[in-house]
Coordinates of C-alpha atoms and ligand atoms in Angstrom, one line a residue:
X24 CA -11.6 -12.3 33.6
X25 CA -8.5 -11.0 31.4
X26 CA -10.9 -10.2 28.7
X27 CA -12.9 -8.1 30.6
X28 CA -9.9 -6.7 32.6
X29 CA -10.4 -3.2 30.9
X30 CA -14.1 -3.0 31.8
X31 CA -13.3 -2.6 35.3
X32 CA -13.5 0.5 36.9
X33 CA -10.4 2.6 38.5
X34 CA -11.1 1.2 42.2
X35 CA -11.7 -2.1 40.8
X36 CA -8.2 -2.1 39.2
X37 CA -6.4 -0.4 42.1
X38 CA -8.0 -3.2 44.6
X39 CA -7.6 -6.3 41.8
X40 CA -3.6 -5.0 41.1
X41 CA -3.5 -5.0 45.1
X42 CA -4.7 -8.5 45.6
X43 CA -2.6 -9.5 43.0
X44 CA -5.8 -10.9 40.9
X45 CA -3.7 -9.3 37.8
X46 CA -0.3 -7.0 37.5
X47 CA 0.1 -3.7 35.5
X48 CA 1.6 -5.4 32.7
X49 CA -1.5 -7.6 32.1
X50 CA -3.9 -4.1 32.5
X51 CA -1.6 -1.9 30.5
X52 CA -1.2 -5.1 27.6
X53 CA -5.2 -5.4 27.4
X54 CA -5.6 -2.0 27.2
X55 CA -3.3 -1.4 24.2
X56 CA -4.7 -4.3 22.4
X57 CA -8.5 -2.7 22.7
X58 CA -6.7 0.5 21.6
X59 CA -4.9 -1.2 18.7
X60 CA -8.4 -2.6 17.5
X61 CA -10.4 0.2 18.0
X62 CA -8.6 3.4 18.0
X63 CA -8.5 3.6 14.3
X64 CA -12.5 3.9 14.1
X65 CA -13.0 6.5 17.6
X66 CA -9.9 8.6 16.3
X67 CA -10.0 8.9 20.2
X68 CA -5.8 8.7 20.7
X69 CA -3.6 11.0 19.0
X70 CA -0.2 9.4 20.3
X71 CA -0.5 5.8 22.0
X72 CA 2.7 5.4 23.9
X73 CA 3.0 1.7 24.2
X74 CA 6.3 1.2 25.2
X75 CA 6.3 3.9 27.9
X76 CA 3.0 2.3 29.3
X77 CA 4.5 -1.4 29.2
X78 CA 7.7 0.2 31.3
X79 CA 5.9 2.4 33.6
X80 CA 3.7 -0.8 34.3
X81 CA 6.3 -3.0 34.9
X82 CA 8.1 -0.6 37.7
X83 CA 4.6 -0.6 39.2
X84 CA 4.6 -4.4 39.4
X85 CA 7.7 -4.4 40.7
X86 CA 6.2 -1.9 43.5
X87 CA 3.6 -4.1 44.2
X88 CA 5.2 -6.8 44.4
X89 CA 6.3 -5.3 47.5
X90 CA 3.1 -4.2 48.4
X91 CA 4.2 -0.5 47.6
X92 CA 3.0 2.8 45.5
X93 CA 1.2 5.3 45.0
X94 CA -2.8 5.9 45.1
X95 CA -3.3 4.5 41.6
X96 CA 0.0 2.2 41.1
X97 CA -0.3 0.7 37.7
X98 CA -3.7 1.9 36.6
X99 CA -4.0 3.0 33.4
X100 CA -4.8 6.7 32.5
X101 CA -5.5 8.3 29.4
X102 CA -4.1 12.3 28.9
X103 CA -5.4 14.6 27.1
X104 CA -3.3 15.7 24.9
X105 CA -3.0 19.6 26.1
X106 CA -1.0 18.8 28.9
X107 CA 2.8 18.7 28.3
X108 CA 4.3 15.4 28.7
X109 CA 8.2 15.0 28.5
X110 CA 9.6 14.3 25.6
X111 CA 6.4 12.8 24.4
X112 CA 4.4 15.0 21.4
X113 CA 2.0 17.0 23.1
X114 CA 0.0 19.0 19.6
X115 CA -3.7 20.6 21.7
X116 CA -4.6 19.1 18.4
X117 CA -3.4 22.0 16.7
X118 CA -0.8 21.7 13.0
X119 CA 1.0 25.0 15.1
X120 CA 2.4 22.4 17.4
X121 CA 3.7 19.6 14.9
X122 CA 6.7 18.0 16.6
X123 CA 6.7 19.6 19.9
X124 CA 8.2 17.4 22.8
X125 CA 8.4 19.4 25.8
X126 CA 11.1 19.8 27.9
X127 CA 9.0 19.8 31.1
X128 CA 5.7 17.5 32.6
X129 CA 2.6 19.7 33.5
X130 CA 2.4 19.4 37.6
X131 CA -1.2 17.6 36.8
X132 CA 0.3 15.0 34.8
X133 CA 3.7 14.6 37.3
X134 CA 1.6 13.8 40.5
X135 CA -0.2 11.0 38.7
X136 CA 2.4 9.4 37.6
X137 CA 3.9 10.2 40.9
X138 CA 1.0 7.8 42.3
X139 CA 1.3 5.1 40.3
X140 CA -0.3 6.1 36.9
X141 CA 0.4 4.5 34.2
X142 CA 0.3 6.3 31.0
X143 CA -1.0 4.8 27.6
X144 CA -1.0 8.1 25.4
X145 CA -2.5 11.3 24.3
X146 CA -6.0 11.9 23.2
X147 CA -7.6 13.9 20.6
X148 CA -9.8 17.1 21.3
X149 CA -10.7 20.1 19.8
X150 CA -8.2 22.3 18.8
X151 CA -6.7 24.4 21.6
X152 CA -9.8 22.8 23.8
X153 CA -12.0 25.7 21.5
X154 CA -15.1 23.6 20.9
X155 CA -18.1 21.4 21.9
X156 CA -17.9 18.3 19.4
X157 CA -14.2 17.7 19.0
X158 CA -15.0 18.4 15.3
X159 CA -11.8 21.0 15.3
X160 CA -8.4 19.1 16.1
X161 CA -6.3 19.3 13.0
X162 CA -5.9 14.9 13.4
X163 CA -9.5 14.6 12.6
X164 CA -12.5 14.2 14.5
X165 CA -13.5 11.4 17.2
X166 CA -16.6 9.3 17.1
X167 CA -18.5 8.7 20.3
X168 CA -19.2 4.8 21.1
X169 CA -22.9 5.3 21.3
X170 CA -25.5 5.5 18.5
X171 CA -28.8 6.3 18.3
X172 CA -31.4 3.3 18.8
X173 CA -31.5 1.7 15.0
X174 CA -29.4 4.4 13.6
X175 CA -25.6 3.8 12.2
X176 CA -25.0 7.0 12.2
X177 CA -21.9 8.5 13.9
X178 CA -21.9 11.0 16.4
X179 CA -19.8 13.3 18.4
X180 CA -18.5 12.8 21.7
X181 CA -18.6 16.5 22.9
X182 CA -15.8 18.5 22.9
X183 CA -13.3 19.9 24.0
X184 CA -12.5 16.6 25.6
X185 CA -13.8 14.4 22.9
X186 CA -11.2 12.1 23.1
X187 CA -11.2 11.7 26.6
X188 CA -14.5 10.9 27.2
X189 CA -14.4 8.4 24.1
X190 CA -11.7 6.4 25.5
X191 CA -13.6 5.9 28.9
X192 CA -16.7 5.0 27.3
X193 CA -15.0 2.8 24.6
X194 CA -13.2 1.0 27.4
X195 CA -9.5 2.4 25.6
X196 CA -9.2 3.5 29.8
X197 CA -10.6 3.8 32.7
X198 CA -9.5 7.2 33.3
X199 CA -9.0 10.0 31.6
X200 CA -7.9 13.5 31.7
X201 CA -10.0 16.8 30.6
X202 CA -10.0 20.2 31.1
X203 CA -12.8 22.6 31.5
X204 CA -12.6 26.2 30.0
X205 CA -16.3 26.2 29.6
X206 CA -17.8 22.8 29.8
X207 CA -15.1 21.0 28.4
X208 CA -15.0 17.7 31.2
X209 CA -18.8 17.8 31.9
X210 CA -20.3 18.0 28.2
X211 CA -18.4 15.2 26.2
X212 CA -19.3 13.1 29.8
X213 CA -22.8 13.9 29.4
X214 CA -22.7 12.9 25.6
X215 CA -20.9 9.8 26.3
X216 CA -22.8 8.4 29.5
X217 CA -20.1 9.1 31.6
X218 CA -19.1 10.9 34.9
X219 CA -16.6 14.5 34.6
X220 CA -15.6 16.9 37.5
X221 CA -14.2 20.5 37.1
X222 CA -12.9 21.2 40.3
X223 CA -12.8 24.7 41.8
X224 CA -11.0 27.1 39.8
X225 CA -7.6 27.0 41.8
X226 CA -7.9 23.2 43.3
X227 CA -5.4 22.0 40.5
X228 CA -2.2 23.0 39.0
X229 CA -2.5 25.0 35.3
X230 CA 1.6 24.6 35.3
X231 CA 2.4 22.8 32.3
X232 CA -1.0 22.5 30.7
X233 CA -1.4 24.7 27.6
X234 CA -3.8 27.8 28.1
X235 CA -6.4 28.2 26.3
X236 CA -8.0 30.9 28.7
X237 CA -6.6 31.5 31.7
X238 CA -8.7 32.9 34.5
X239 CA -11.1 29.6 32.9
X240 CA -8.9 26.3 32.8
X241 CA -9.4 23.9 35.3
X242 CA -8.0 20.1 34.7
X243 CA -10.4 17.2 35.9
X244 CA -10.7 13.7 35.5
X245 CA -13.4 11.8 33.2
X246 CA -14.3 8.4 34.7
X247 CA -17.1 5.2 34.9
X248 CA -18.2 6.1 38.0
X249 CA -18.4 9.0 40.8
X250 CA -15.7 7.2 43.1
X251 CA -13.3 7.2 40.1
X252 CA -13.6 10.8 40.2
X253 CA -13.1 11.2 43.9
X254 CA -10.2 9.2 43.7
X255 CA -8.7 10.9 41.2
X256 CA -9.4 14.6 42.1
X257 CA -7.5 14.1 45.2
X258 CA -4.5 12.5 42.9
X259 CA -4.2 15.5 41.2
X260 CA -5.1 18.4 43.2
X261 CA -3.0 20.3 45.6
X262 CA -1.0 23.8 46.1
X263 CA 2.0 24.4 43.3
X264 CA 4.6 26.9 43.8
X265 CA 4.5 27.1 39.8
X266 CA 1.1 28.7 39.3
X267 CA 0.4 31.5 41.9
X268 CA -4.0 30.6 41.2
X269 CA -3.4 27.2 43.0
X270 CA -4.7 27.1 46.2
X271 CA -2.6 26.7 49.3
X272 CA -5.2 25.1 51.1
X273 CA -5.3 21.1 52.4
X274 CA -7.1 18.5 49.1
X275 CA -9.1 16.1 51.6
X276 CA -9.2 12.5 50.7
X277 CA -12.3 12.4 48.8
X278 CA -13.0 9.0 48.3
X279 CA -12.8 7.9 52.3
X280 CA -15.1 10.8 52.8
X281 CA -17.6 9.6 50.1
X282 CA -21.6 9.4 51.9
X283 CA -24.5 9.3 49.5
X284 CA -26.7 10.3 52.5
X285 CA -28.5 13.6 51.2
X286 CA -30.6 14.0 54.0
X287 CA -31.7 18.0 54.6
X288 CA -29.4 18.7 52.1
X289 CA -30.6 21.6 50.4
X290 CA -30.9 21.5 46.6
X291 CA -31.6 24.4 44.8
X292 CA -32.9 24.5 41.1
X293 CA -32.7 27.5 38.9
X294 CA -35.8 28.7 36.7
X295 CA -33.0 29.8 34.2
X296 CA -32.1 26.8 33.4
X297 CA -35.4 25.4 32.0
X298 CA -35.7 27.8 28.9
X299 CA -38.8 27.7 26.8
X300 CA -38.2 25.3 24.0
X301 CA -35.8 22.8 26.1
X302 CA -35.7 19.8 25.2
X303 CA -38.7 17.5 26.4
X304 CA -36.1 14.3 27.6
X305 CA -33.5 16.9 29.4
X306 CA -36.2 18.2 31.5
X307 CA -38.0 15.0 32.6
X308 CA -34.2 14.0 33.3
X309 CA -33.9 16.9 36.0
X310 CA -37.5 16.2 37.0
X311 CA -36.6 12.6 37.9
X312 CA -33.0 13.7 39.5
X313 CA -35.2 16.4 41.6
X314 CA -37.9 13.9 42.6
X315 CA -34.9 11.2 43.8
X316 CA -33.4 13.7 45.7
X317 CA -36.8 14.5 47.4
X318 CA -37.8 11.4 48.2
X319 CA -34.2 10.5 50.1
X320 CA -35.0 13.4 52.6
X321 CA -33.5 16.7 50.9
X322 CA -35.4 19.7 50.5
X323 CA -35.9 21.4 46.5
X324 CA -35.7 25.2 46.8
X325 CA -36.9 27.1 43.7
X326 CA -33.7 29.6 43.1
X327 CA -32.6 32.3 40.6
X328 CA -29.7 32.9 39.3
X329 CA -30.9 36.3 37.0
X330 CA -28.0 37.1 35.3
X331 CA -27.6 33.6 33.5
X332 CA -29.0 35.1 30.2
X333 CA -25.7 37.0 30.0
X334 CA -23.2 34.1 30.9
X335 CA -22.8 32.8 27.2
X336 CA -21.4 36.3 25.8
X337 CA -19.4 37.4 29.0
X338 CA -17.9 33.9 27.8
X339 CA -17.3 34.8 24.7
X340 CA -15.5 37.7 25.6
X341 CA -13.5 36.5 28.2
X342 CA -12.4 33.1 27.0
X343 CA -11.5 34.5 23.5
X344 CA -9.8 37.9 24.8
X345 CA -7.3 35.7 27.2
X346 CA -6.9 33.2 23.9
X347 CA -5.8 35.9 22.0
X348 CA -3.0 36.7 24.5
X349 CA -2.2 32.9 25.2
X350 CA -2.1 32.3 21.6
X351 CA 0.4 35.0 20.2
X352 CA 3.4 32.6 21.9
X353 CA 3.1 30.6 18.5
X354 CA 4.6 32.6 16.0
X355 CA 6.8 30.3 14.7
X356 CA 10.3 30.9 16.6
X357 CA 10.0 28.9 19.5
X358 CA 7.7 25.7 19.4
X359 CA 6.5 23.2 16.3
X360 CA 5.6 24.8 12.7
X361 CA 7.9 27.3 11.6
X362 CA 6.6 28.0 7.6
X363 CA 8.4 30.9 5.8
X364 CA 11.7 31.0 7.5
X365 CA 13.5 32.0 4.9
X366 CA 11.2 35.5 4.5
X367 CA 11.4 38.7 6.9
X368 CA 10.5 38.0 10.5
X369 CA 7.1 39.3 10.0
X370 CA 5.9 37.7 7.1
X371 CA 7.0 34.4 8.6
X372 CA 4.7 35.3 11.8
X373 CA 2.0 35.4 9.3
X374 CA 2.4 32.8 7.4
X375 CA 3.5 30.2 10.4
X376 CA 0.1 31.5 12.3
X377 CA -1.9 31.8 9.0
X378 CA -1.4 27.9 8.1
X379 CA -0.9 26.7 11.8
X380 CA -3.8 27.5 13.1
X381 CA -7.7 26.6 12.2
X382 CA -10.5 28.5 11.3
X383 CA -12.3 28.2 14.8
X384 CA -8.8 29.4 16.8
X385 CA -8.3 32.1 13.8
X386 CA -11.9 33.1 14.9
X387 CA -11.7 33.2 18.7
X388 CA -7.9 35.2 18.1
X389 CA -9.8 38.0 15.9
X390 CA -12.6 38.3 18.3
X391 CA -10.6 38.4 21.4
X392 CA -7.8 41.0 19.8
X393 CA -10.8 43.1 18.6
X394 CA -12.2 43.4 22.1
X395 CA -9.0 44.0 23.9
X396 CA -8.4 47.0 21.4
X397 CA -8.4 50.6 22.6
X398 CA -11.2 51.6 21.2
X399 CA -13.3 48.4 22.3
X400 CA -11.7 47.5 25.7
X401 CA -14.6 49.5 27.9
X402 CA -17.3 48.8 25.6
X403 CA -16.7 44.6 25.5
X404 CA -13.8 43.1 28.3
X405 CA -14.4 45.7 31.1
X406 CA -18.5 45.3 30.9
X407 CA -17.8 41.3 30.5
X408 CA -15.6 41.7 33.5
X409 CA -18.3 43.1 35.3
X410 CA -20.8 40.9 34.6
X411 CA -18.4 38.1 34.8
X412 CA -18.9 39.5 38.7
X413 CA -23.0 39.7 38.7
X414 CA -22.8 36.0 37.9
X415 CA -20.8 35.0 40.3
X416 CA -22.9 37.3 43.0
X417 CA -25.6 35.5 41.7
X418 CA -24.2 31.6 42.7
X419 CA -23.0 33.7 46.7
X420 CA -26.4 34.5 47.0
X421 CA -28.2 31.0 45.8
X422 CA -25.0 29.4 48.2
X423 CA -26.5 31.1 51.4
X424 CA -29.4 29.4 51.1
X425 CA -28.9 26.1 49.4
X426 CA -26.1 23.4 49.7
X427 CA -25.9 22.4 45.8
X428 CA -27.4 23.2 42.6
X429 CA -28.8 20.7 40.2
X430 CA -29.7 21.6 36.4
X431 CA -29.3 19.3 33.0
X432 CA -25.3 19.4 31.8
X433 CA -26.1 20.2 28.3
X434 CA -29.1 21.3 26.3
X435 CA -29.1 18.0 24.2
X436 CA -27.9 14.2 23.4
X437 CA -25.1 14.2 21.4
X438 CA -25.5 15.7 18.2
X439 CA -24.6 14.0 14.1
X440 CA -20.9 14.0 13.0
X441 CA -21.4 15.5 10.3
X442 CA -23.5 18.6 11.6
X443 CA -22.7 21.7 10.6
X444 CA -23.9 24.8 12.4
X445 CA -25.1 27.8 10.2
X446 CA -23.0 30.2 12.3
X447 CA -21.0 29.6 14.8
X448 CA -23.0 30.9 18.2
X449 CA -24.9 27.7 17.3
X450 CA -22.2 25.5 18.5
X451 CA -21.9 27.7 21.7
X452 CA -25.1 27.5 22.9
X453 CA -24.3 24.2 23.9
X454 CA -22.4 25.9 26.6
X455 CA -25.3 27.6 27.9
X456 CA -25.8 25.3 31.0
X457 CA -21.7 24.8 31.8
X458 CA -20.2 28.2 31.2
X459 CA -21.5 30.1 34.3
X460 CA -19.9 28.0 36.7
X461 CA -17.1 28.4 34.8
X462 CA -17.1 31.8 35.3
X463 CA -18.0 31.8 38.6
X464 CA -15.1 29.3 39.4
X465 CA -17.1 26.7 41.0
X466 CA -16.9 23.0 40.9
X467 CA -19.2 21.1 39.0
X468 CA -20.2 17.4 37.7
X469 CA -21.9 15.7 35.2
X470 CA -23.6 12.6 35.8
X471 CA -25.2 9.8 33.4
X472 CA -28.8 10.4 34.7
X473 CA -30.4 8.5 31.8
X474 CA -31.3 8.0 27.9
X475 CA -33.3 10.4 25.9
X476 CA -36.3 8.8 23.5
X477 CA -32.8 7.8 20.6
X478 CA -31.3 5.9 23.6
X479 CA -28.6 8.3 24.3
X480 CA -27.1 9.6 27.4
X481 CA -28.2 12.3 29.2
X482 CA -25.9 14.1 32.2
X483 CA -27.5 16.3 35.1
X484 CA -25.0 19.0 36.6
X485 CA -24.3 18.9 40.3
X486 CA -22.6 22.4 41.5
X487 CA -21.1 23.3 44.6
X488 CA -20.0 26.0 46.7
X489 CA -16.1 26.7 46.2
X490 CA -13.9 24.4 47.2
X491 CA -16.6 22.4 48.2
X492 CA -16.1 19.5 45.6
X493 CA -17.0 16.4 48.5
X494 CA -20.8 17.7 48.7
X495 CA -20.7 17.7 44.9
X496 CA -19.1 14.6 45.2
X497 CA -21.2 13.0 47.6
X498 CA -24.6 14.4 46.0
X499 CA -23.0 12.6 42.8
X500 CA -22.4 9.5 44.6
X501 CA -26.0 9.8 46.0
X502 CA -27.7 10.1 42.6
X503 CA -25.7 7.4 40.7
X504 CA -26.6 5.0 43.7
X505 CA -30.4 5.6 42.8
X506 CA -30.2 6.4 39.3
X507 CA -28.7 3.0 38.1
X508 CA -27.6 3.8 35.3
X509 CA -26.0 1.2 33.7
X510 CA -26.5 1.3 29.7
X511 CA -23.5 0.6 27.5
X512 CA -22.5 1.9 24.3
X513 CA -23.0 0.0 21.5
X514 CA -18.8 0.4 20.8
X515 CA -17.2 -1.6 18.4
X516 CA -18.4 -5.6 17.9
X517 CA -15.6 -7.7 18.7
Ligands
LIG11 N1 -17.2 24.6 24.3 C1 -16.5 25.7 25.0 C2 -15.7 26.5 24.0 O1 -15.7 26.2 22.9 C3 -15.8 25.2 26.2 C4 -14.5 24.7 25.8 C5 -13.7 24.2 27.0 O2 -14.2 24.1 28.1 N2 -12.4 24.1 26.8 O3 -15.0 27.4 24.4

């Protein structure tokens, strides 16, 4: 079994490390090997923390051993690496951070370890989570674990959370952490055949996790399998005093409350999201998840959501305008790259921002400080803000009348390694299925739901009604049961 030991999923681990089938020190040592093998061709792990892993294990066996701990005790987790971590580097793939160890642990990242998690390092993602292919982190992209049928050629894992869904699918961990500005948990899990919740905007802590856009970020866990997820979201969510956008409000235990019966639910499926042109495979994968849930008892109601056409530039407003304002904190003076300290304060703002940042956070920076300007505030952020509202009217109104929403996760497979987009709204119209949830501040999942005609992974979007994460959950839970999706990536030979 020990070879297999990091093929298991998070429940499998939490019950083997229980029954004392294995201890933390065997999971987190057969973990770092596959790391140490592999990690050099995903590029998935920025920082591997092998000694604090092998420590933080043992203190879990020791727990054990008294049949004690938390949730998780002494499984493995995987962080991204935009949540600060104490003492440990924490870059959001960005040069402007080189060398910084925070003082401080994001509240996401404390209650894990607070349960039992043990923690085997940082993973790589797009720069400042701006991006859908993790093919802008200053330490280089990652390479997803699955390839097209008869094809060597490597692709990308989605992005922002490249490297987290990499390491899940490459069996580096079982869990991992993402965050979700935009899409940035569900896409790489739909590209890597995998399962990602954002939770309700306000479910988990931002304290501690390094903003990209505010009123956006949600944390969320990538895992093998909808349970992982359940377990997890209720490991990390809960009220904080230190960020007044948490949610006072109880975090259920998710997992106990898991049903896949969908019974009357009511699904409802938006016309918007089957644009001419859309890909051939992504619609007969939402045709087959619509015809499962049918045939278990719920009803399909045809619903529109009208206002979807504007989500992608309302997003492109918002996110970049609150990036703009998040961003100016790295000027050199207080965190990581400091160039030109021996020039004039202002030059060495400049210079520090002009080589620590990229070309894509350069771009989002301009674009956000042009529409925040006097002269542009009414004419772009106020009229986003607005319509930023319409969209979210639009989910209230679908949500009086249906229970969930189902729709694809991302407009394609993942896409070449090497792609290069002629301009940049190219890359964000992979966003075009993920982003108005986002805005709206509703949870969402992506599922594996099947393989396109290359053999690669497709994910269907579940969305809920705030705070309602268990029916996305159980809806989830529902459709993996039928969908059976159990294809591997091809990974690394051994
Ligand atoms: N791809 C989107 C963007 O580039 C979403 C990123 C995210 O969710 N962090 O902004």
């Amino acid at each position: 079994m020990a070879d297999k030991l990091n093929t298991l999923t998070l429940a499998q681990m939490r019950d083997g490390l229980k029954a004392k089938k294995f201890s933390a020190v065997e999971l987190a040592k057969t973990h770092l090997a596959e790391i140490e093998r592999t990690n050099s061709h995903y590029n998935a792990f920025i920082t591997i923390t092998g000694d604090k892993a092998l420590e933080m294990a043992k203190n879990s066996d020791a727990k054990l051993a008294k049949n004690e701990g938390g949730m998780i005790e002494g499984v493995p987790v995987g962080v991204k690496d935009l949540f600060c971590t104490k003492d440990v580097l924490t870059t959001a793939a960005s040069h402007i951070l080189d060398g910084f160890k925070p003082q401080y642990e994001s509240t996401i990242t404390k209650n894990i370890w607070d349960q039992g998690g043990v923690m085997l390092g940082k993973l790589n993602l797009d720069e400042f989570a701006m991006g859908s292919g993790n093919l802008t982190s200053y330490y280089g992209k990652v390479i997803n674990p699955w390839k097209k049928k008869g094809s060597d050629a490597k692709l990308v894992p989605g992005g922002s959370s490249g490297g987290s869904a990499a390491a899940v699918a490459a069996n580096l961990a079982p869990i991992a952490l993402g965050t979700d500005t935009g899409g940035s948990i569900r896409q790489p899990a739909s590209f890597c055949g995998i399962v990602g919740i954002k939770p309700t905007y306000g479910r988990c802590s931002r304290w501690g996790t390094i903003a990209f856009a505010s009123s956006l970020d949600q944390a969320g866990p990538i895992t093998r399998d909808v349970r992982d997820s359940a377990i997890m979201l209720s490991v990390m969510a809960g009220y904080d005093v230190k960020d007044s956008t948490s949610v006072n409000m109880p975090v259920p235990d998710f997992e106990s409350l898991l049903s896949n019966d969908v019974k009357g639910k009511k699904v409802g499926i938006p016309k918007e999201y089957r644009p001419d042109g859309i890909d051939e495979d992504v619609s007969k994968t939402w045709d087959n998840g619509i015809r499962l849930l049918k045939e278990a008892g719920a009803e399909i109601i045809d619903i529109t959501l009208p206002h979807t056409k504007y989500a992608l530039a309302t997003y492109y407003i918002v996110a970049p305008a609150e990036c703009s304002s998040n961003l100016a904190r790295y000027d050199g003076v207080r965190f990581g790259l400091r160039v030109g300290g021996d020039k004039s304060l202002a030059e060495m703002y400049e210079q520090t921002r002009a080589a620590g940042f990229g070309a894509e956070v350069k771009r989002r920076i301009m674009i956000g400080t042009y529409v925040l300007s006097a002269g542009y505030y009414d004419a772009y952020y106020k009229k986003a803000q607005r319509i930023r509202w319409l969209i979210a009217e639009d989910f209230r109104k679908a949500f009086e009348k249906v229970d969930i929403i189902l729709t694809p996760t991302a407009p394609s497979a993942a896409f070449g390694f090497d792609y290069k987009p002629s301009n940049p709204v190219e890359m964000y119209l992979n966003d075009v299925f993920t982003v108005p949830t986002s805005l709206a501040g509703l949870p969402a999942i992506s599922i594996p739901a099947g393989l396109n005609r290359d053999g690669l992974p497709l994910g269907l979007q579940i969305i809920g009604k705030a705070f309602d994460e268990q029916t996305v959950l159980n809806t989830a839970y529902f459709m993996e049961s039928v969908l059976e999706f159990n294809a591997r990536p091809q990974g690394v030979a051994a």
